[in-house]
Tab-separated table of C-alpha atoms in Angstrom:
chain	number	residue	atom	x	y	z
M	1	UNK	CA	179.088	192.757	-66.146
M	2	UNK	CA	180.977	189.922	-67.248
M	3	UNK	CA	184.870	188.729	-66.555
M	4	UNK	CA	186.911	191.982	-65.881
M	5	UNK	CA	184.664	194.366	-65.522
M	6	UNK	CA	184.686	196.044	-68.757
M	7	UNK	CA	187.442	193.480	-70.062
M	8	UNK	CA	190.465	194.814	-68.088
M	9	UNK	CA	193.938	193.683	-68.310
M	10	UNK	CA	193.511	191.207	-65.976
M	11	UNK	CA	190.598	189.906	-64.175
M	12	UNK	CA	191.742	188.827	-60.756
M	13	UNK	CA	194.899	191.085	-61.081
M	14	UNK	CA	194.307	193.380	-57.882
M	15	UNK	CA	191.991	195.722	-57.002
M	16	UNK	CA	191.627	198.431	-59.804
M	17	UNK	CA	193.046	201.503	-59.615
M	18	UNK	CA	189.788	203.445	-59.771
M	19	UNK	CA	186.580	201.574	-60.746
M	20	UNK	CA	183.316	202.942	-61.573
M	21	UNK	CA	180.372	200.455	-60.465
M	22	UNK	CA	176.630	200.542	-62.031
M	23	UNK	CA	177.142	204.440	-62.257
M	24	UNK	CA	173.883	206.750	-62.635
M	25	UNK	CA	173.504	210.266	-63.069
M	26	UNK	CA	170.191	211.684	-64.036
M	27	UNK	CA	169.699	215.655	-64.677
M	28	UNK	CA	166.023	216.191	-63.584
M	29	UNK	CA	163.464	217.724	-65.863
M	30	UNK	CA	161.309	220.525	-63.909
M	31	UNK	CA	158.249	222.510	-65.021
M	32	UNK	CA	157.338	225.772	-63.323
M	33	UNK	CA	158.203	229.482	-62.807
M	34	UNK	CA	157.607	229.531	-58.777
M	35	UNK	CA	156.705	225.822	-58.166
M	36	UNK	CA	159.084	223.657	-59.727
M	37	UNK	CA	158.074	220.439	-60.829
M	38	UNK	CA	159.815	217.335	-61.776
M	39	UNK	CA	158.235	215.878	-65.120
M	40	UNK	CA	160.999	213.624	-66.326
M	41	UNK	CA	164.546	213.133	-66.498
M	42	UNK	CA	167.507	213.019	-68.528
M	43	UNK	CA	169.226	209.549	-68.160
M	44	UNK	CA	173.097	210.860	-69.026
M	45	UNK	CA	174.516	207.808	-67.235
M	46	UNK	CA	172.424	204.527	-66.327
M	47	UNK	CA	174.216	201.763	-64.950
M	48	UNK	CA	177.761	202.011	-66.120
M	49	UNK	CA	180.801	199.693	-65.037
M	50	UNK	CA	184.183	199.648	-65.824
M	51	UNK	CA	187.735	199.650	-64.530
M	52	UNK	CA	191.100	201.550	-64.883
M	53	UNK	CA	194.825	199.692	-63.636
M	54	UNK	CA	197.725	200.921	-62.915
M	55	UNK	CA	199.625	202.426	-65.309
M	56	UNK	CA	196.653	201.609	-68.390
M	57	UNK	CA	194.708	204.316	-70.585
M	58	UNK	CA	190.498	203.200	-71.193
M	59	UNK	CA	189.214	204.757	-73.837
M	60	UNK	CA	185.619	206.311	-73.648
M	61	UNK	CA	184.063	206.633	-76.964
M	62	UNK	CA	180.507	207.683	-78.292
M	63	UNK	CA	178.497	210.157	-80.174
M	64	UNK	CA	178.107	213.341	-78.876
M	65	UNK	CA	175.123	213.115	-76.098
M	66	UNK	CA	175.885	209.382	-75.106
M	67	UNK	CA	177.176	210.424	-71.228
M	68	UNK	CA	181.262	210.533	-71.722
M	69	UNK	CA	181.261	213.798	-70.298
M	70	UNK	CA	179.185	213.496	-67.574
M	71	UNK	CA	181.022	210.498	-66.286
M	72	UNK	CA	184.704	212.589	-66.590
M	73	UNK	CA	183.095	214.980	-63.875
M	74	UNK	CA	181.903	212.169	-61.823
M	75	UNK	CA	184.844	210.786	-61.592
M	76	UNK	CA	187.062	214.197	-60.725
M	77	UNK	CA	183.922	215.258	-58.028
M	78	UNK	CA	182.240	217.793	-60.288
M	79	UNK	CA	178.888	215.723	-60.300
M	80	UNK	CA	177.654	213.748	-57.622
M	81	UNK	CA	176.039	210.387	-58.952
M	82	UNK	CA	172.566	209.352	-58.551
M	83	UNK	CA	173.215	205.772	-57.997
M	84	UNK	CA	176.307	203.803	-57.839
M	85	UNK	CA	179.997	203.907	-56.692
M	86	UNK	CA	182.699	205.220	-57.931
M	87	UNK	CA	185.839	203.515	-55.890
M	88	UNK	CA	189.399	204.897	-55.736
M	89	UNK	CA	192.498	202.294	-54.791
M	90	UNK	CA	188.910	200.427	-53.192
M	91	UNK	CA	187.633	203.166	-51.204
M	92	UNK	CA	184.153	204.499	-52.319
M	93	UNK	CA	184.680	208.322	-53.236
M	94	UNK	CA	181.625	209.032	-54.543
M	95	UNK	CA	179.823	210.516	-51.274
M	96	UNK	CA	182.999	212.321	-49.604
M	97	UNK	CA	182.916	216.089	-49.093
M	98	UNK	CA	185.325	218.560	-47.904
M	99	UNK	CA	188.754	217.366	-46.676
M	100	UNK	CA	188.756	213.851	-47.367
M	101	UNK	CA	187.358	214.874	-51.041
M	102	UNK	CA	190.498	217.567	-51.828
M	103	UNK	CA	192.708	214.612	-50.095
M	104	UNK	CA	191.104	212.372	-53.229
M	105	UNK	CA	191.285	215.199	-55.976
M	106	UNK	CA	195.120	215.700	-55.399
M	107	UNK	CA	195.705	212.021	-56.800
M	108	UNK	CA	192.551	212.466	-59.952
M	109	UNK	CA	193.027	215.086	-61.886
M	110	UNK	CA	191.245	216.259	-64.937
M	111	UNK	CA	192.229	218.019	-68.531
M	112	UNK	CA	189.125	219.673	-70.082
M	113	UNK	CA	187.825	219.688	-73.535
M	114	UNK	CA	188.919	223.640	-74.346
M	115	UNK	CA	191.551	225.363	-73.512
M	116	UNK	CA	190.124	228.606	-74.950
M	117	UNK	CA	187.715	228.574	-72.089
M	118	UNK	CA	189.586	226.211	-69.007
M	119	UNK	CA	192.172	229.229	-68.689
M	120	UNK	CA	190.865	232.290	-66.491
M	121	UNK	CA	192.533	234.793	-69.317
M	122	UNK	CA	192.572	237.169	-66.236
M	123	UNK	CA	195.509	235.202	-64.509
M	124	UNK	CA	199.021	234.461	-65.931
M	125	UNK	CA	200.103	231.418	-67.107
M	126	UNK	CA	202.224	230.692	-63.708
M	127	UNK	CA	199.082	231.819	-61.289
M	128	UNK	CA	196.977	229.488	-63.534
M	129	UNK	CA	199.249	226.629	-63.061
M	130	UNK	CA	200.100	227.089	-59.782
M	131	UNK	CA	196.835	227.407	-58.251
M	132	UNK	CA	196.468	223.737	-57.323
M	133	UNK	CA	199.204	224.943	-54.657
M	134	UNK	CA	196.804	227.309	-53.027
M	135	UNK	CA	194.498	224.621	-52.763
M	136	UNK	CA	197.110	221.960	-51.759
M	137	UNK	CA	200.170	223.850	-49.813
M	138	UNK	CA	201.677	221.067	-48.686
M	139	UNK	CA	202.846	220.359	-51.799
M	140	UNK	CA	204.676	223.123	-52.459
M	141	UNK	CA	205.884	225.950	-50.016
M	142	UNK	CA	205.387	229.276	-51.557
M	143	UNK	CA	209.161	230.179	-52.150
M	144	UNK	CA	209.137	226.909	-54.334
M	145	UNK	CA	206.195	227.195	-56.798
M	146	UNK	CA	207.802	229.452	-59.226
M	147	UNK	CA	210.129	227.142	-59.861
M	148	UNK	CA	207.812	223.937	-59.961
M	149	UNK	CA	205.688	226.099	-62.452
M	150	UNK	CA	208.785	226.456	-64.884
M	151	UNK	CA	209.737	223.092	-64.787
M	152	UNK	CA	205.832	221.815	-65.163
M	153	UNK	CA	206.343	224.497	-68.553
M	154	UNK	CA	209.517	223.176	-69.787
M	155	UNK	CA	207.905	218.990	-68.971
M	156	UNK	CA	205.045	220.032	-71.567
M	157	UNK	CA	206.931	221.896	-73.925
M	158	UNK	CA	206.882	225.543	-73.101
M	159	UNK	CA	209.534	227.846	-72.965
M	160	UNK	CA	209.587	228.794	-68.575
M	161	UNK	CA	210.067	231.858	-69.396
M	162	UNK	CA	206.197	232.053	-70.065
M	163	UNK	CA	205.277	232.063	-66.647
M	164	UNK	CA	204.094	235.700	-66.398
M	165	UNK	CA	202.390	235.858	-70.212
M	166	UNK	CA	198.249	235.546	-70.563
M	167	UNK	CA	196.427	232.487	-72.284
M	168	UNK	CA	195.671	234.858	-75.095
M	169	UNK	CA	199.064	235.017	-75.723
M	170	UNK	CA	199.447	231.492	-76.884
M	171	UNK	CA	197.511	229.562	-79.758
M	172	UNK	CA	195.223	226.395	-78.869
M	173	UNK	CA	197.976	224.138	-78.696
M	174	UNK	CA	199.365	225.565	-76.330
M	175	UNK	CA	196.943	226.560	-74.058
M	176	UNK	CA	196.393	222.766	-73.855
M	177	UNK	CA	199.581	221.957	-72.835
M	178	UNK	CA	199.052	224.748	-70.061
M	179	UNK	CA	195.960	222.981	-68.561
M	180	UNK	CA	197.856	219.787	-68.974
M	181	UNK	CA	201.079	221.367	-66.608
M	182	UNK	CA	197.635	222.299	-64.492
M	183	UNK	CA	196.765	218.927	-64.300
M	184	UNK	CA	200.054	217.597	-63.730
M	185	UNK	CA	200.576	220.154	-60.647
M	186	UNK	CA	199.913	218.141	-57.923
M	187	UNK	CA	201.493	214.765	-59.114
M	188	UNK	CA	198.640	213.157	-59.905
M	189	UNK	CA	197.976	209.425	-60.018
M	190	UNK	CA	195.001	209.653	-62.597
M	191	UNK	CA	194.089	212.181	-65.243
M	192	UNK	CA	190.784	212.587	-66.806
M	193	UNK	CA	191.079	213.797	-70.607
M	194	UNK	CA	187.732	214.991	-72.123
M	195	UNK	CA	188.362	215.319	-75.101
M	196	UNK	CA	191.646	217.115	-74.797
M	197	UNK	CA	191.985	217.478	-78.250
M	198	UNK	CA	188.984	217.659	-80.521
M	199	UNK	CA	188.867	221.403	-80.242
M	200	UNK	CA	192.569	221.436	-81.637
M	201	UNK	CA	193.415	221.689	-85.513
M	202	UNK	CA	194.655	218.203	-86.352
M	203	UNK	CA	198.478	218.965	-87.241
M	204	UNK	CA	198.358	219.720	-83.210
M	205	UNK	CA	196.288	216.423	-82.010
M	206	UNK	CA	199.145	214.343	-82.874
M	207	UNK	CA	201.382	216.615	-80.785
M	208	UNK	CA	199.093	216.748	-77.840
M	209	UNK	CA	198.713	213.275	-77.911
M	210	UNK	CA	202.186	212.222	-77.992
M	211	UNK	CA	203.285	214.533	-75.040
M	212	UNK	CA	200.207	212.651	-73.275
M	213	UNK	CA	201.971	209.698	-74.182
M	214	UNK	CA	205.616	210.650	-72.705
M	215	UNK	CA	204.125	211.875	-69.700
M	216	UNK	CA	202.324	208.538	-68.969
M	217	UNK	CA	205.483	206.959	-69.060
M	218	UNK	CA	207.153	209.814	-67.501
M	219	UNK	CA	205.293	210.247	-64.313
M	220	UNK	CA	203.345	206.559	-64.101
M	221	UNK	CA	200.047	208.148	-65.018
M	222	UNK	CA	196.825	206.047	-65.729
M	223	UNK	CA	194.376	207.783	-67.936
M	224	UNK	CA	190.755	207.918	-68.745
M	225	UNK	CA	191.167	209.147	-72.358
M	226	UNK	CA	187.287	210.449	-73.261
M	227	UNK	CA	186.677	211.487	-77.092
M	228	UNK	CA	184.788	210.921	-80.572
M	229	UNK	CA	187.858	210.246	-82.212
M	230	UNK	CA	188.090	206.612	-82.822
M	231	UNK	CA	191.724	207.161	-84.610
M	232	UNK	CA	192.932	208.847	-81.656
M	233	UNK	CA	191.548	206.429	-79.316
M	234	UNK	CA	193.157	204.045	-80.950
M	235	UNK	CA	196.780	205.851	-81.064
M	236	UNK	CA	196.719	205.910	-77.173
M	237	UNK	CA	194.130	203.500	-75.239
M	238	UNK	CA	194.874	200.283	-74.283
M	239	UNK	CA	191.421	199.203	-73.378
M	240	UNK	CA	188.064	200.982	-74.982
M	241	UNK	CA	184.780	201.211	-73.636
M	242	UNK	CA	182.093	202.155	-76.502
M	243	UNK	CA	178.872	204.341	-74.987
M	244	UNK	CA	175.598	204.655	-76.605
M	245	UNK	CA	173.151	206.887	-75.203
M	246	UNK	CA	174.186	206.482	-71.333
M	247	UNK	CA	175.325	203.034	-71.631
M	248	UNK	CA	178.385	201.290	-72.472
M	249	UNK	CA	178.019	198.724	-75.602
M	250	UNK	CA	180.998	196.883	-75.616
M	251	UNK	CA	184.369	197.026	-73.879
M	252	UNK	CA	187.547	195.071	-74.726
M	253	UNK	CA	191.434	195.840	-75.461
M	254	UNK	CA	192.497	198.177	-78.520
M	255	UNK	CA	192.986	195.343	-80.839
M	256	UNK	CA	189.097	193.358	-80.070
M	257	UNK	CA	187.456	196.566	-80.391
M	258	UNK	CA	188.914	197.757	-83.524
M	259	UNK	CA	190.028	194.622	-85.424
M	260	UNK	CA	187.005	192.498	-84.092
M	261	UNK	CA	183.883	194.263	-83.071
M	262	UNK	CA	180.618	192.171	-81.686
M	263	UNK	CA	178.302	194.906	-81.319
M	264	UNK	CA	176.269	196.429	-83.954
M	265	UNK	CA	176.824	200.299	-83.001
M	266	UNK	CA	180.861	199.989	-82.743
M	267	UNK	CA	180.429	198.402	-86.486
M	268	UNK	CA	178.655	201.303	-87.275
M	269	UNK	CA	180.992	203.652	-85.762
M	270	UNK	CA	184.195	201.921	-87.373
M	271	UNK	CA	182.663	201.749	-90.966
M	272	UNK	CA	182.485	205.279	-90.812
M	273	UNK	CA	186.248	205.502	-90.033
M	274	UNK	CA	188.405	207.498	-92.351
M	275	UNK	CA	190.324	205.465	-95.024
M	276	UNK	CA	193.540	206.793	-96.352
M	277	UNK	CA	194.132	203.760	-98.759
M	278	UNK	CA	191.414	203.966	-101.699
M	279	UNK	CA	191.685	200.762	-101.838
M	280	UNK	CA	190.867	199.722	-98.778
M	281	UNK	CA	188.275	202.084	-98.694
M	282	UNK	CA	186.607	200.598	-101.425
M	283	UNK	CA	186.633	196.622	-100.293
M	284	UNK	CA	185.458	198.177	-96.506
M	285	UNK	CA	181.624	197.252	-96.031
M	286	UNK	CA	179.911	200.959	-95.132
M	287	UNK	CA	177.391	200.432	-92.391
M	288	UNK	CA	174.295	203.197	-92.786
M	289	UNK	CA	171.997	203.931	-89.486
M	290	UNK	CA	168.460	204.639	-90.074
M	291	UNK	CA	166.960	207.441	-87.603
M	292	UNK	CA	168.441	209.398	-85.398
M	293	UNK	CA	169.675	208.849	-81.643
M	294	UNK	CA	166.988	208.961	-79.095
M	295	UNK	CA	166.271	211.679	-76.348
M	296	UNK	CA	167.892	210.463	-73.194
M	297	UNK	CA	165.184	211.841	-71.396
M	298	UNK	CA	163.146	209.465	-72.893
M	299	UNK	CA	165.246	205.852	-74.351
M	300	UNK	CA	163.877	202.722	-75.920
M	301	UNK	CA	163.091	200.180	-73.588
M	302	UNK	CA	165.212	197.155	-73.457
M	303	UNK	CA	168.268	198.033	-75.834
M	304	UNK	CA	168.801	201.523	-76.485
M	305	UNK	CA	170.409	200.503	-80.191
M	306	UNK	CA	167.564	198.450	-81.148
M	307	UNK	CA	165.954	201.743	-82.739
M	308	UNK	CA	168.552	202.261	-85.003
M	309	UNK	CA	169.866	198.507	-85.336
M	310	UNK	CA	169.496	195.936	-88.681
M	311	UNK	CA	169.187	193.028	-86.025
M	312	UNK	CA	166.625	193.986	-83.718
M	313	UNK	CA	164.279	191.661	-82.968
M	314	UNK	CA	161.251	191.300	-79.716
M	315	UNK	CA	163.531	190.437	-77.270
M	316	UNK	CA	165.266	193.639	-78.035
M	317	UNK	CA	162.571	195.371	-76.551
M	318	UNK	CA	161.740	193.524	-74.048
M	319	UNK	CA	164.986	192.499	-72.128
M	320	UNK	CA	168.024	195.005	-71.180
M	321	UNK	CA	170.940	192.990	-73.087
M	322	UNK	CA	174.117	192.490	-69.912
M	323	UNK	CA	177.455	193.335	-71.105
M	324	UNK	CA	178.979	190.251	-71.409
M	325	UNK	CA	181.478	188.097	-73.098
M	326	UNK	CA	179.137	186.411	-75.689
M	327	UNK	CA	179.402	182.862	-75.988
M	328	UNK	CA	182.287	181.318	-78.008
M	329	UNK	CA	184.510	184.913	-78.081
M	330	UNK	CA	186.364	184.832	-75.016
M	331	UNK	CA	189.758	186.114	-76.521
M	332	UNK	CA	192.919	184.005	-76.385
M	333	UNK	CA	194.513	184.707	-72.941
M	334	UNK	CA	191.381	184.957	-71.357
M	335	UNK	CA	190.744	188.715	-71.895
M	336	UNK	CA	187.407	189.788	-71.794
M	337	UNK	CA	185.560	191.479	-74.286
M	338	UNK	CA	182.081	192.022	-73.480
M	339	UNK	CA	179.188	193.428	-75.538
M	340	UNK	CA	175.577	193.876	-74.625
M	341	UNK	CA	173.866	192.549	-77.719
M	342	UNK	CA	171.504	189.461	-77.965
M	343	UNK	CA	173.144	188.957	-81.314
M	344	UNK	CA	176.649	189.987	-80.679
M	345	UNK	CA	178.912	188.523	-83.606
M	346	UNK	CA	182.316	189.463	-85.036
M	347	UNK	CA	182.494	191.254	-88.511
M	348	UNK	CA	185.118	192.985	-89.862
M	349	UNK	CA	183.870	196.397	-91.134
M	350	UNK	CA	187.575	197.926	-91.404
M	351	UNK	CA	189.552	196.521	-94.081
M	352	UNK	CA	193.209	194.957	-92.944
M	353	UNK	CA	196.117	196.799	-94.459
């Protein structure tokens, strides 16, 4: 994969925090009433790699389709991978069951994409929060959750007096802070945001994101921060790992990925990048795909782009491209950014302020 693995803080700095290593998950394809069949599959994840530190946020961006999702639940336990590892403090998690897998879950946690439908609107907003603790005792005897729940309330900006209302009682907003108490029950090491805020109007993103913010710093949380959003990705991810149709593109810190992109689908996606300055909007160069994104039951060989790309060439076809610090761009400092392009190159498709 290239120095890093997926251009981390630090290559040689420790072993990672959690670490996802040539992750697959394919959803089988069946024909059949009675007998079912497999005819194909649908390659969600093929062969990812990357790696979260202590203390960091990686950003997971793509189109809608390209896998992000499916790797959030692989990393919380809610899909078990095809192929691959998926390694916690260095331990491989990926194939533990029962107790030693509820042992794992207490310290990876996950916020989910809605909060209209995470919340059971049959339970109150204290049973909903405090039902890691029936899952997990030993973290709080029952004469003491009440008052964890109202303090988890007042640490995401609820009133604790809450505690007995119903998630229709609240607007979306705050029903995501409520899964994010949830997720914050148990004291968590990691959280696992899919998209915790693209279903929110966006005079509330900036709020969510903020309190995700305070909490990292609050509790010493490490995030995998999962969205479409490249201006929110931005706000909050130190590193960023760019996915196209089940594989990841290009990796690197905030600043390569935004300010210096090598592959040809993150200059796409950050020429498409709202502008607030109509100036800078106009000297920006506007990057237009031709077609559409492939089934991922069915991908291009070689490079999945090359489809869809200005620079493909034969070889795009015929060999996989590695993700890999292209000649000549190893950043100053020695951080990796990695791309998996034949023709990786820097261009600046985002006009400086």
């Amino acid at each position: 994969m290239g120095p890093g693995e997926g251009g981390g803080p630090a290559a040689g700095a420790g072993v990672p925090l959690l670490e996802a290593r040539d992750l697959v998950k394919h959803f089988p394809l069946t024909r059949g009433v009675l007998f079912h069949k497999q005819i194909g599959a649908v390659r969600a994840v093929d062969g990812v790699s990357f790696a979260l530190h202590q203390g960091e946020t990686l950003g997971i961006v793509g189109e809608s389709g390209c896998g992000k999702s499916t790797i959030a639940k692989l990393l919380v336990g809610l899909e078990r991978p095809t192929a691959g590892q998926i390694r916690y403090r260095g331990e491989d998690i990926s194939t533990l069951s029962g107790r030693a897998l509820r042992a794992v879950r207490r310290n990876i946690q996950m916020v989910f994409q809605d909060p209209y439908t995470s919340l059971n609107p049959r339970m109150t907003v204290g049973d909903i929060i405090g039902e890691p603790y029936e899952i997990h005792p030993e973290v709080a005897p029952k004469g003491d959750r009440r008052r964890k729940v109202q303090e988890l309330l007042d640490v995401v900006g609820l009133n604790p007096e809450y505690i007995n209302r119903y998630p229709h009682q609240f607007s979306g907003g705050q029903r995501q802070r409520i899964g994010i108490a949830r997720g914050l029950a148990l004291r968590p090491e990691i959280i696992v945001a899919d998209e915790p805020v693209s279903a929110l109007d966006v005079s509330v993103q900036a709020q969510v994101v903020n309190l995700l913010e305070q909490l990292q710093d609050e509790f010493d949380l490490s995030y995998v921060f999962i969205a479409h959003d490249l201006s929110v990705v931005r706000h909050i991810s130190d590193r960023v790992a760019v996915m196209y149709l089940g594989r990841l593109a290009e990796t690197g810190t905030d600043e390569q990925i935004y300010a210096h992109p090598t592959h040809p689908y993150t200059q796409a996606l950050l020429s498409a990048v709202p502008v607030p300055d109509p100036e800078a909007r106009d000297r920006r160069e506007r990057i237009l795909l031709a077609g559409d994104v492939p089934s991922p039951a069915d991908p291009p060989s070689g490079c999945r782009f090359r489809t869809r790309c200005w620079k493909a060439q034969q070889v795009c076809a015929d060999v996989v491209p590695p993700l890999e610090v292209p000649a000549g761009l190893l950043a100053a400092g020695g951080a990796a950014h990695a791309s998996a392009c034949h023709f990786a190159e820097e261009r600046q498709v985002v006009a400086s302020e």
